[in-house]
Short mmCIF file of C-alpha atoms in Angstrom, two decimals:
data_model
loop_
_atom_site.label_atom_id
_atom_site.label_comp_id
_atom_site.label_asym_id
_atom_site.label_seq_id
_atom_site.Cartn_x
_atom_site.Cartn_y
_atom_site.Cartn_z
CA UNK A 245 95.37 16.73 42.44
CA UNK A 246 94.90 20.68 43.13
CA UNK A 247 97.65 21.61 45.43
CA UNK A 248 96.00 25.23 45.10
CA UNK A 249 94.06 27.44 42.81
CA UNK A 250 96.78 28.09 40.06
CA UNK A 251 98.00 24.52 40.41
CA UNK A 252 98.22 21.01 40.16
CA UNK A 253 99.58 17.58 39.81
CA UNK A 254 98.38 14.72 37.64
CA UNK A 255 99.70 11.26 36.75
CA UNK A 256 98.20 9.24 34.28
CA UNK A 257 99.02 5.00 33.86
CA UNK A 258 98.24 3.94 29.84
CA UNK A 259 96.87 7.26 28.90
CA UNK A 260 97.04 6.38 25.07
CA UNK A 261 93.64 5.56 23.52
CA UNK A 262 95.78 5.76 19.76
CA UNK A 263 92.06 3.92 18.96
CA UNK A 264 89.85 5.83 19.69
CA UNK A 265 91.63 8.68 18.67
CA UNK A 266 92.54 8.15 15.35
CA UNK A 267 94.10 10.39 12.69
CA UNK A 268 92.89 11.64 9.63
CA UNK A 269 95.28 10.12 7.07
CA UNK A 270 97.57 12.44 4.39
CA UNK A 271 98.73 12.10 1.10
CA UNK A 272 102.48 11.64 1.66
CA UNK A 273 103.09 10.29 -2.17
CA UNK A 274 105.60 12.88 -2.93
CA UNK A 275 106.62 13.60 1.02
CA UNK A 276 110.07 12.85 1.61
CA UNK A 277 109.50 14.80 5.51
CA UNK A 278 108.15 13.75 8.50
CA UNK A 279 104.54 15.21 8.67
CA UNK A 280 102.85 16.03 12.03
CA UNK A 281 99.70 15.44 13.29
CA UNK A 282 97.74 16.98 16.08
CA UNK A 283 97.49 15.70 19.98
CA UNK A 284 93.96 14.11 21.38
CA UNK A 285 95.02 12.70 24.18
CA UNK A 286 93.49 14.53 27.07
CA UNK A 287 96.47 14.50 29.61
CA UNK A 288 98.85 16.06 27.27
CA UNK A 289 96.92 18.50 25.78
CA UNK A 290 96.10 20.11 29.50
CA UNK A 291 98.58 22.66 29.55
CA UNK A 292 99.69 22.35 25.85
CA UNK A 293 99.70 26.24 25.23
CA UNK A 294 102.54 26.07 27.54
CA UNK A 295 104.71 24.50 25.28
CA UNK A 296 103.93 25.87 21.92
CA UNK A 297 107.22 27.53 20.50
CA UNK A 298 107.82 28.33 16.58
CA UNK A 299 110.81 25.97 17.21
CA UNK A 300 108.37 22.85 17.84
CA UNK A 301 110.96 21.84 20.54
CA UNK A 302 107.97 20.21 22.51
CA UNK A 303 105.87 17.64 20.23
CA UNK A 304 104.40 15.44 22.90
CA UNK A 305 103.46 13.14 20.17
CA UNK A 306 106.53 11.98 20.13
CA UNK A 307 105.53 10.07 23.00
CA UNK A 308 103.67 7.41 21.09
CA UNK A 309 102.85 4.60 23.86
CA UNK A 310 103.21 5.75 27.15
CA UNK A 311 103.25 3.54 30.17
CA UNK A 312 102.86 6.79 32.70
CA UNK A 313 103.29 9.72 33.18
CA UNK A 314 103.93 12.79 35.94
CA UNK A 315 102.81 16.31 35.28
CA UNK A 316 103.13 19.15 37.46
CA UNK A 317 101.29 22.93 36.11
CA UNK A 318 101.35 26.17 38.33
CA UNK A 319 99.86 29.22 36.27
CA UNK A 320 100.45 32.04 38.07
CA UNK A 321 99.20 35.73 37.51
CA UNK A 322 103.37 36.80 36.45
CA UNK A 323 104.47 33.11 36.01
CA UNK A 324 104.12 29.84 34.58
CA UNK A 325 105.87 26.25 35.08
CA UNK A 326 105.45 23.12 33.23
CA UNK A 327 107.10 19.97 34.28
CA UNK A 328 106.90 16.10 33.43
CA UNK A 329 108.02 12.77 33.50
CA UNK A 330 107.07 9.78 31.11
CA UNK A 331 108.05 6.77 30.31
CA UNK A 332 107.62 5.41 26.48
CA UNK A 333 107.47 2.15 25.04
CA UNK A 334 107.90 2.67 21.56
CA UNK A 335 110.25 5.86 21.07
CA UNK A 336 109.69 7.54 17.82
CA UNK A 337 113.65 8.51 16.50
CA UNK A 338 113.20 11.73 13.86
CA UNK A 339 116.70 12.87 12.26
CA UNK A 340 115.82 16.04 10.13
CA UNK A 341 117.88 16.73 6.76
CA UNK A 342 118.33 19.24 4.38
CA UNK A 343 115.96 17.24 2.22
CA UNK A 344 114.68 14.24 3.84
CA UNK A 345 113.65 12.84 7.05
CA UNK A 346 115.13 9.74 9.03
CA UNK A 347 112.83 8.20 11.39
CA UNK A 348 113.66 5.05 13.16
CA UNK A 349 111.67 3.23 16.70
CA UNK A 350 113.86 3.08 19.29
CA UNK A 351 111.99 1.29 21.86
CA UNK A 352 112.19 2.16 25.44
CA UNK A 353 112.85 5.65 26.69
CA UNK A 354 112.10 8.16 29.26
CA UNK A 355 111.24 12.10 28.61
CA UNK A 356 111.69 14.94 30.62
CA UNK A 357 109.98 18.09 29.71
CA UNK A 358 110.39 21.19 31.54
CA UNK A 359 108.77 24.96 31.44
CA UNK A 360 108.98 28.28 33.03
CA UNK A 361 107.28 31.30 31.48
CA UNK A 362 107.18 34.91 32.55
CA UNK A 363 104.80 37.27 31.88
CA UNK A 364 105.86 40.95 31.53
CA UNK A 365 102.68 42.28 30.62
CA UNK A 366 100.76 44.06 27.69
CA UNK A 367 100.65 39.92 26.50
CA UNK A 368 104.33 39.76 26.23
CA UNK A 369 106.63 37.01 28.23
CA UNK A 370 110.44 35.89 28.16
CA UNK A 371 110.94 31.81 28.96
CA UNK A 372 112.86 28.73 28.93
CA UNK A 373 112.15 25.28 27.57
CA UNK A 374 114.54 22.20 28.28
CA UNK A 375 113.53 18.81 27.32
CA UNK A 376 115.91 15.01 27.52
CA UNK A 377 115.36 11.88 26.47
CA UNK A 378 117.29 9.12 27.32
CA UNK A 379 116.83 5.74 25.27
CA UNK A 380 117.02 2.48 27.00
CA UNK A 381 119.16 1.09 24.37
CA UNK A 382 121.59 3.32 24.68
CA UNK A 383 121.96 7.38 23.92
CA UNK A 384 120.19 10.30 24.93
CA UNK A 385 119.12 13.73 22.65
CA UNK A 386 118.59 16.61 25.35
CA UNK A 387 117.57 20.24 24.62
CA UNK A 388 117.05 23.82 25.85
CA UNK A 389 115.31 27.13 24.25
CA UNK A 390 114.95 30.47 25.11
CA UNK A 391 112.42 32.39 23.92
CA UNK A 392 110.09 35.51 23.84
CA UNK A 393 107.12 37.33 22.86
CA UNK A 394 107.75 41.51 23.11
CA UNK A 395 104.34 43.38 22.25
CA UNK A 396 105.08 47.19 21.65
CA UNK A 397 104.61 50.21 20.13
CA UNK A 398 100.60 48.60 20.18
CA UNK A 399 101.06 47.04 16.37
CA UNK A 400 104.56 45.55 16.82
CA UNK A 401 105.29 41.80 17.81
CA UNK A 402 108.77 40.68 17.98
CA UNK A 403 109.31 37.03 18.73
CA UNK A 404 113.07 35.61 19.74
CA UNK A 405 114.14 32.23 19.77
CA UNK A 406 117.95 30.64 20.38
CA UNK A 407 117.63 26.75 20.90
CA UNK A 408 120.85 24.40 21.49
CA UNK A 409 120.50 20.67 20.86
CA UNK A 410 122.68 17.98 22.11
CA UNK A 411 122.64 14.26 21.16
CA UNK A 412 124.25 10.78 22.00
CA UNK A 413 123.91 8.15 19.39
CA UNK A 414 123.99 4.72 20.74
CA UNK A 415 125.59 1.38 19.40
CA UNK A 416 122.02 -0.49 18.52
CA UNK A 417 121.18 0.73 14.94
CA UNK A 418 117.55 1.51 13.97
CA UNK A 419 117.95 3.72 11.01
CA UNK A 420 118.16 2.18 7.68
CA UNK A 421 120.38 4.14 4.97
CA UNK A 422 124.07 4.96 4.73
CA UNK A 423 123.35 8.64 3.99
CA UNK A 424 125.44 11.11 5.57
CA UNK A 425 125.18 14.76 6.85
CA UNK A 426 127.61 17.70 7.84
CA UNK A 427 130.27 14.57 7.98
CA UNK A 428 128.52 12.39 9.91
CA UNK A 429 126.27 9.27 9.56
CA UNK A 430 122.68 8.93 10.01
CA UNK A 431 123.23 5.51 11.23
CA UNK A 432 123.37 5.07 14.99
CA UNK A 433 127.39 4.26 15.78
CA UNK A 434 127.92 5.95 19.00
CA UNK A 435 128.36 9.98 17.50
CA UNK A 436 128.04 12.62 19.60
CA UNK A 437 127.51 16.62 18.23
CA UNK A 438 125.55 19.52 19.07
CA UNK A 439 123.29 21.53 16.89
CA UNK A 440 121.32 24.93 16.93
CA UNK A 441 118.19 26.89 15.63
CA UNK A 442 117.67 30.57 15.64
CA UNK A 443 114.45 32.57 15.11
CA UNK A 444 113.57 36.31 14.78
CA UNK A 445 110.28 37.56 13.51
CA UNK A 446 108.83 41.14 13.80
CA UNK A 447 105.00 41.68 12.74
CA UNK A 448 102.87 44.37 12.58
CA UNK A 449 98.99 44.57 12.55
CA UNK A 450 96.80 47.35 11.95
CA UNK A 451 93.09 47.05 11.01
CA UNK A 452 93.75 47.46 6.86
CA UNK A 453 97.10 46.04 6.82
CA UNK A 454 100.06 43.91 8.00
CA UNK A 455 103.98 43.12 7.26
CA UNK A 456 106.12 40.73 8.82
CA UNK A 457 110.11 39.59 8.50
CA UNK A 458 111.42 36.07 9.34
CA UNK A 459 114.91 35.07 9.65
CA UNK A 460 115.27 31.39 10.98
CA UNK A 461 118.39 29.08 11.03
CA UNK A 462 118.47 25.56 11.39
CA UNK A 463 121.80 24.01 11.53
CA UNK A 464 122.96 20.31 10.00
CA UNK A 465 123.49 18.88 13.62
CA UNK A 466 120.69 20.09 15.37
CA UNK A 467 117.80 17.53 16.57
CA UNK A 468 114.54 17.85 18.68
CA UNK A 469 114.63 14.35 20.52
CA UNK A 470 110.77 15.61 22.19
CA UNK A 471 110.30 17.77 19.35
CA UNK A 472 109.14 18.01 15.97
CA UNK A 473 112.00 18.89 13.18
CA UNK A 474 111.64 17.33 9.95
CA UNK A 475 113.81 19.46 8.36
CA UNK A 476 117.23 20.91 9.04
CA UNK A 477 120.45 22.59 7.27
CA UNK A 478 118.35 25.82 6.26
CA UNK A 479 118.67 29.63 6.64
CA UNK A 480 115.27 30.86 5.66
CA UNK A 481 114.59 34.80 4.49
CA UNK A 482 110.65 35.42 4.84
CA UNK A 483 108.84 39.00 3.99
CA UNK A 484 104.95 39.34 3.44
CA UNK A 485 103.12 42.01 3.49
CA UNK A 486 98.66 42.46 3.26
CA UNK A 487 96.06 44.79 2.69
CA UNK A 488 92.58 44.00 4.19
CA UNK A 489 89.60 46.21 2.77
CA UNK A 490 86.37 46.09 4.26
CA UNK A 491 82.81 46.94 2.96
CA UNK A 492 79.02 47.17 4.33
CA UNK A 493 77.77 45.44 1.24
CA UNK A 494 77.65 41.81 -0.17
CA UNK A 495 81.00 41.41 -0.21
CA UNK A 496 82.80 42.10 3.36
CA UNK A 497 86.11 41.79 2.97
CA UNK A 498 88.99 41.28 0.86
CA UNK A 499 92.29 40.73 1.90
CA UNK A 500 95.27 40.58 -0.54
CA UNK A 501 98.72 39.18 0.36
CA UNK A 502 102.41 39.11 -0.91
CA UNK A 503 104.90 36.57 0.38
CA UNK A 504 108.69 35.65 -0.55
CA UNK A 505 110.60 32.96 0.86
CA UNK A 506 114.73 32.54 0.07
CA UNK A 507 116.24 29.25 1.47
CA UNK A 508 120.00 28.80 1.36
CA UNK A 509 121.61 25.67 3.45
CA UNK A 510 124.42 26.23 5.69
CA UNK A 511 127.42 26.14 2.67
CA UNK A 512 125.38 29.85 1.41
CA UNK A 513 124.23 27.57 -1.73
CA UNK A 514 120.35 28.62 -2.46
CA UNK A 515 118.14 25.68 -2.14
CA UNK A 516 114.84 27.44 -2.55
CA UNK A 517 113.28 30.50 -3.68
CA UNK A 518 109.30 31.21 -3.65
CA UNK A 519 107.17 34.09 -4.61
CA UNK A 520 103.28 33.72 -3.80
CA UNK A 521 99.98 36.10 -4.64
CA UNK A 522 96.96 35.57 -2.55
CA UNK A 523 93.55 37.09 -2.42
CA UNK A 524 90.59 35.98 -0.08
CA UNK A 525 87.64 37.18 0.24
CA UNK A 526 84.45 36.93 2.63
CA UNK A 527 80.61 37.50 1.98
CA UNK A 528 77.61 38.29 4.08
CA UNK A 529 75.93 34.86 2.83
CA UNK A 530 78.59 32.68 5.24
CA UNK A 531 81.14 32.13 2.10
CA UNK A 532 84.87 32.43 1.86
CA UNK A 533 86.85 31.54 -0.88
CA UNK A 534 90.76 32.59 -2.26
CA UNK A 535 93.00 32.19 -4.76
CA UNK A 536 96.84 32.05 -5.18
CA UNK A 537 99.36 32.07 -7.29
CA UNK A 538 102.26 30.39 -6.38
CA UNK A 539 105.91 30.17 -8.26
CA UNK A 540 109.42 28.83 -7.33
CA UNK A 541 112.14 30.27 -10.01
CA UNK A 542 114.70 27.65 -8.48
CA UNK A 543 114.96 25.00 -6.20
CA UNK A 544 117.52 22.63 -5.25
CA UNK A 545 116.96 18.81 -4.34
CA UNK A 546 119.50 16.35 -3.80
CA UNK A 547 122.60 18.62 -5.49
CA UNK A 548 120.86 19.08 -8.69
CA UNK A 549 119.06 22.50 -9.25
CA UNK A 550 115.69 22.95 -10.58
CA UNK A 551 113.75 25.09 -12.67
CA UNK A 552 110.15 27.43 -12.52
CA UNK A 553 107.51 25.84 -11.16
CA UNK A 554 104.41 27.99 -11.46
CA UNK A 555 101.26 26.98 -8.99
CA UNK A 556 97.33 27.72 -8.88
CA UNK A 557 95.10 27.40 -6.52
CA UNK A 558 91.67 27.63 -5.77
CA UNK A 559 89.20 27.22 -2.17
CA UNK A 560 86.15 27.88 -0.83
CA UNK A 561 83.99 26.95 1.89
CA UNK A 562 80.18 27.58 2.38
CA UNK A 563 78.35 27.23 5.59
CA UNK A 564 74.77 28.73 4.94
CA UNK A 565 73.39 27.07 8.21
CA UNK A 566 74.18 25.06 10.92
CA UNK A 567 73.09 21.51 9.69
CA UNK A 568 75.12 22.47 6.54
CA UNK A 569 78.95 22.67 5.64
CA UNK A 570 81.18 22.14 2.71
CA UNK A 571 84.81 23.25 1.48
CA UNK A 572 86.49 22.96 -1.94
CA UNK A 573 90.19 23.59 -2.48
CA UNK A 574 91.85 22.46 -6.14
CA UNK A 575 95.39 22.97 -7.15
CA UNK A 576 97.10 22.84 -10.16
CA UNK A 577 100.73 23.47 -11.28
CA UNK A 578 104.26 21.54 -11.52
CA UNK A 579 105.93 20.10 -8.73
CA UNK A 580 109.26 18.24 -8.58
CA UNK A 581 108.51 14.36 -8.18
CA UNK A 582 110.96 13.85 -5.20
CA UNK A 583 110.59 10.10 -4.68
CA UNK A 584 111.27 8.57 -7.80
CA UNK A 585 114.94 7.48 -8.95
CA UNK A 586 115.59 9.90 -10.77
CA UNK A 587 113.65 13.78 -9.79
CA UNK A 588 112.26 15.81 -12.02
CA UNK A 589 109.21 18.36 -12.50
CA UNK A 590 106.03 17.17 -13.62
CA UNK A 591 102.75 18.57 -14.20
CA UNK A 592 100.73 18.11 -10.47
CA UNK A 593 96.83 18.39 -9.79
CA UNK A 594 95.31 17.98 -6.85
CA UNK A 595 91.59 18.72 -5.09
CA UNK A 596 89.80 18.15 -2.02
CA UNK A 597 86.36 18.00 -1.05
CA UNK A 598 84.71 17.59 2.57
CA UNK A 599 81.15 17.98 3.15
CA UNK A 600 79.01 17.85 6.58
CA UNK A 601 75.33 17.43 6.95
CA UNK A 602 73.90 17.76 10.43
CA UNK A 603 70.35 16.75 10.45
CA UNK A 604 69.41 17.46 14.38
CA UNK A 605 72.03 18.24 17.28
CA UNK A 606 72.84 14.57 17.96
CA UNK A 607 73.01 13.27 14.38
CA UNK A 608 76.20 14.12 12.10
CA UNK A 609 77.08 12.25 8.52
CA UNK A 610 81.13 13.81 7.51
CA UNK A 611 82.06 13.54 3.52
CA UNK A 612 86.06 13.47 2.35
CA UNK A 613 87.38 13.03 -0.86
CA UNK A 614 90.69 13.73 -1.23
CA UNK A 615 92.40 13.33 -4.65
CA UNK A 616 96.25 13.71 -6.44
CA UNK A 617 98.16 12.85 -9.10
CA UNK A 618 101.95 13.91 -10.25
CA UNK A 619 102.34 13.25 -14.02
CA UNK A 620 105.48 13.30 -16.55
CA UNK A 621 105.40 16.68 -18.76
CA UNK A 622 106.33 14.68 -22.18
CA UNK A 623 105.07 11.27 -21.49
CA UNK A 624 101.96 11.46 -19.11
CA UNK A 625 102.77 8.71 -17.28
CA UNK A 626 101.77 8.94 -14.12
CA UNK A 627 104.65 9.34 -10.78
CA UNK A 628 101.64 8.78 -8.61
CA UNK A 629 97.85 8.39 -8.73
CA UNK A 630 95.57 8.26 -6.44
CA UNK A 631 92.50 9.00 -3.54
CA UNK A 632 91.21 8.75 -0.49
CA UNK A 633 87.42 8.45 0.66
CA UNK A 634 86.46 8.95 3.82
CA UNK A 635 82.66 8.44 5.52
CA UNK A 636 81.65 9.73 8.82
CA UNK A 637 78.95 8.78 10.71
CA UNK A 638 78.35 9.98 14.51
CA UNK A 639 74.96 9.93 16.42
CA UNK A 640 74.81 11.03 19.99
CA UNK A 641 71.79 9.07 21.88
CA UNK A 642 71.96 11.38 24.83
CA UNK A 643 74.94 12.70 26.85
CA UNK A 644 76.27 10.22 27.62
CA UNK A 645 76.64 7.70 24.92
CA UNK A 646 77.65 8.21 21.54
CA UNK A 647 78.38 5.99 18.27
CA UNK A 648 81.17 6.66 15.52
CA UNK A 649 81.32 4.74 12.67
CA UNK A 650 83.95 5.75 9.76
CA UNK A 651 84.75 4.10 6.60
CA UNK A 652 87.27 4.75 4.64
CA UNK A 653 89.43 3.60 1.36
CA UNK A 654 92.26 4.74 0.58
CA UNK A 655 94.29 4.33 -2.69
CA UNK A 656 97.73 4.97 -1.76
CA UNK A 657 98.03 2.30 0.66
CA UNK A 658 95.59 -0.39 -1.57
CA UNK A 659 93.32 -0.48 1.70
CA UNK A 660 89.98 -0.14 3.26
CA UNK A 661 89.41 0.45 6.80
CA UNK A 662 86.24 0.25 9.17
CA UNK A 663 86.00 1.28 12.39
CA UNK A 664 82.88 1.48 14.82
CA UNK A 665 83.46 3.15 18.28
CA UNK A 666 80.83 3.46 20.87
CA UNK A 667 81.58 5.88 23.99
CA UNK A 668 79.65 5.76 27.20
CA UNK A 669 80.51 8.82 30.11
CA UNK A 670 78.23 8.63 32.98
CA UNK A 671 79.69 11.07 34.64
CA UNK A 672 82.72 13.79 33.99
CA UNK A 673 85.40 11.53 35.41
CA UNK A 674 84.38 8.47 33.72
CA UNK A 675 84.44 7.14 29.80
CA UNK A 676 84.42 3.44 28.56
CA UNK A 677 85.24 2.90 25.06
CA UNK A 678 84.45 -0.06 22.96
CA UNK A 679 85.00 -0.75 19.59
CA UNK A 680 86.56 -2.28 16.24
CA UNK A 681 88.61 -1.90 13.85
CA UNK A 682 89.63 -3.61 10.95
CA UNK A 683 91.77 -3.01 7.58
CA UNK A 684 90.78 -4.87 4.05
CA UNK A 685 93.70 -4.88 0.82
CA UNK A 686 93.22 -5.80 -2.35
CA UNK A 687 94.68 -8.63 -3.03
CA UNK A 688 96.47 -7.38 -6.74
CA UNK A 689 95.53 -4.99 -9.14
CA UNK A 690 93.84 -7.43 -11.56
CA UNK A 691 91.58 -8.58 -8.74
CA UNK A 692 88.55 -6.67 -7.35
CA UNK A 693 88.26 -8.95 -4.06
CA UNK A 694 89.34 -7.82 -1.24
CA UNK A 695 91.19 -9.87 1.92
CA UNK A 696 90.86 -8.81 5.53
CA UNK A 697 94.36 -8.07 6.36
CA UNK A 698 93.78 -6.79 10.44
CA UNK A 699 91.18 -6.78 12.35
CA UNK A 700 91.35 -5.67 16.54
CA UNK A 701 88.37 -5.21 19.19
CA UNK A 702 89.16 -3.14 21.76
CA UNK A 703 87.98 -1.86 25.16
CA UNK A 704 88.86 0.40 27.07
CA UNK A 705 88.26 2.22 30.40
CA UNK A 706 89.61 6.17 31.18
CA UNK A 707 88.68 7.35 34.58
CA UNK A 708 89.95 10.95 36.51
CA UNK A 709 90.15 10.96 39.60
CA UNK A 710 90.75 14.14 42.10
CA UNK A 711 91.37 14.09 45.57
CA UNK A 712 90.18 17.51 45.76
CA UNK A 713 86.78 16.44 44.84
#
């Protein structure tokens, strides 16, 4: 509902089509972090650039099956204001450590998410973010950031962040390890602490250059309960520093970039420390490509330090025309195998290859191959393996219905998956969905049949609805 020009109120009942939105899936072999993945979902991502902070403090994600929800967005010409209510079903519980995420369902919760931004001009702005969640079996993780954005001097951006977490374990466990941090368990038994983060970066951005100086802390305790913080117990030390030169001819421009990146946790003991190289380049024929070089002299993992590891890589993408589109990255190097029993660096390769071929404005056929492997230096026996292939197929019949059909196997989970999705919107307010979905494993690895494992048929209606209008 538009209560005037610069704002408005919404609520939304079931607004998660998970479905028909589904993610792209990631290689998380070697992961030992929570990874993120982007919002779809149309009510949240009205008003998303409200909430973006370098903190993540706001990952509205996090609200994974919604039963409703209340927003309320005024955007004003010197101010803005964000606020909403939501209730979750299944409550996604991330603790962050120094080198390893937690992550646990909690069930039933409610979220509160507030906003207020002020602009001071020349693009700058001071603001405030304070979010609470409050889990129906007991606890409650609240949160509150201040932050801004100072443009000056024309070239120089200085961003400032100070965040304060609180959090209220309850009695009902969900998290499964006896692991401990700053003197504390990950296991929910009724704790209570508070936590912080800190963030300074100043840029600057000229035509034919740019530098840039990060200093963030993360401390042991803190937590983002409507956030997004994999990681914690961290001071990170970040300089870079590019050139950009441009021609008339063939090639157009070539950029070439230094970074560094020290890590130390919250005892002053270095966990990490990372050099990188990078060149990229762009052409008058519609291709970009770069390379980098990539080392870490030390790093740290688990209490037991780690030699070099040295890393190449190479990407490009071509787009010549518009019914034509394809992008190559390969890497090569050593990388510490994190999730075996006992860590240690092996020799790591890994490429990826997505191609799109548009044959007319309503007819689109998507190519992914994704592969990556993690060997033993000595031995050559293989940590992990594997890829994933992934087939698009969308065709638009006219505006206002539209097929996807995607197929897809994947190596690190031992499954196939098939989905076929057909969307019909008469008119802007109104979309039904209908569709299938179903996920095939293999049955064991001396057998080449395959079982259906899931299957689910969904439909689903999504309809907007102003008073206004």
């Amino acid at each position: 509902y538009d209560l005037s020009k610069s704002s408005s109120i919404e609520y939304t009942i079931n607004p998660d089509f998970s479905q028909v939105e589904s993610d792209v899936p990631m290689i998380m072999a070697n992961q030992t972090f929570a990874m993120s993945f982007p919002e779809k979902r149309t009510f949240f991502l009205e008003g998303a650039q409200l909430l973006k902070s370098d903190m993540e403090t706001v990952y509205t994600r996090s609200i994974t099956n919604p039963l409703g929800a209340l927003k309320f967005i005024n955007q004003g010409a010197n101010s803005s204001t964000y606020l909403m209510q939501a209730t979750d079903t299944d409550s996604p519980y991330l603790a962050a450590g120094q080198y390893k995420s937690f992550r646990g369902n909690a069930g039933k919760s409610k979220v509160t998410i507030g906003r207020y931004k002020k602009n001071l001009g020349n693009q700058s702005h001071v603001g405030i973010i304070a979010t609470n969640r409050d889990y129906q079996v007991g606890g409650s993780g609240s949160l509150i950031e201040f932050d801004s954005l100072i443009n000056f001097l024309d070239d120089y951006i200085l961003d400032l962040n100070y965040a304060r977490s609180d959090t209220q374990e309850g009695n009902v466990n969900f998290i499964d390890t006896h692991e401990t941090f700053a003197g504390r368990t990950y296991a929910m038994d009724g704790e209570s602490f508070s936590g912080t983060a800190k963030n300074f970066r100043l840029r600057r951005a000229v035509d034919a250059s740019n530098w840039g100086i990060r200093f963030k802390d993360v401390s042991p305790t803190y937590r983002a309960h409507v956030g997004f913080v994999g990681r914690n117990d961290y001071k990170s030390r970040n300089y870079w520093y590019g050139r950009t030169y441009r021609y008339q001819g063939t090639i157009r421009k070539i950029n070439f970039r230094w970074n560094n990146r020290n890590r130390i946790n919250f005892r002053n003991q270095k966990t990490q420390e990372f050099y990188e190289l990078s060149m990229d380049l762009e052409t008058n024929f519609n291709f970009t490509g770069g390379v980098e070089y990539q080392i870490k002299p030390s790093e740290k993992f688990e209490g037991i330090h780690y030699g070099e590891q040295v890393d190449y890589e190479i990407n490009g993408t071509y787009h010549p025309t518009e019914s034509f589109f394809t992008s190559l990255r390969y890497e090569k190097g050593e990388a510490i195998a994190y999730r075996i029993d006992k860590p240690k660096i092996g020799d790591s390769k890994e490429y990826n290859l997505f191609t799109v071929f548009r044959f007319s404005d309503n007819f689109k056929i998507s190519l992914g191959h994704r592969y990556s492997e993690l060997k033993d230096k000595i031995t050559g026996e293989e940590f992990y393996a594997g890829e994933i292939n992934r087939f698009e197929f969308d065709y638009q019949f006219d505006n206002a219905l539209s097929t996807r059909t995607i197929i897809e196997k994947n190596e690190f989970s031992d499954d196939y998956f098939l989905e076929a999705l057909i969307q019909w919107k008469p008119d802007p307010y109104t979309i039904f969905y209908a569709g299938g979905t179903q996920f095939y494993k293999e049955p064991n690895p001396f057998s080449d049949n395959i079982r259906l494992e899931t299957s689910q048929i969904y439909a689903k209606f999504q309809y907007f609805y102003n008073p206004n209008k």
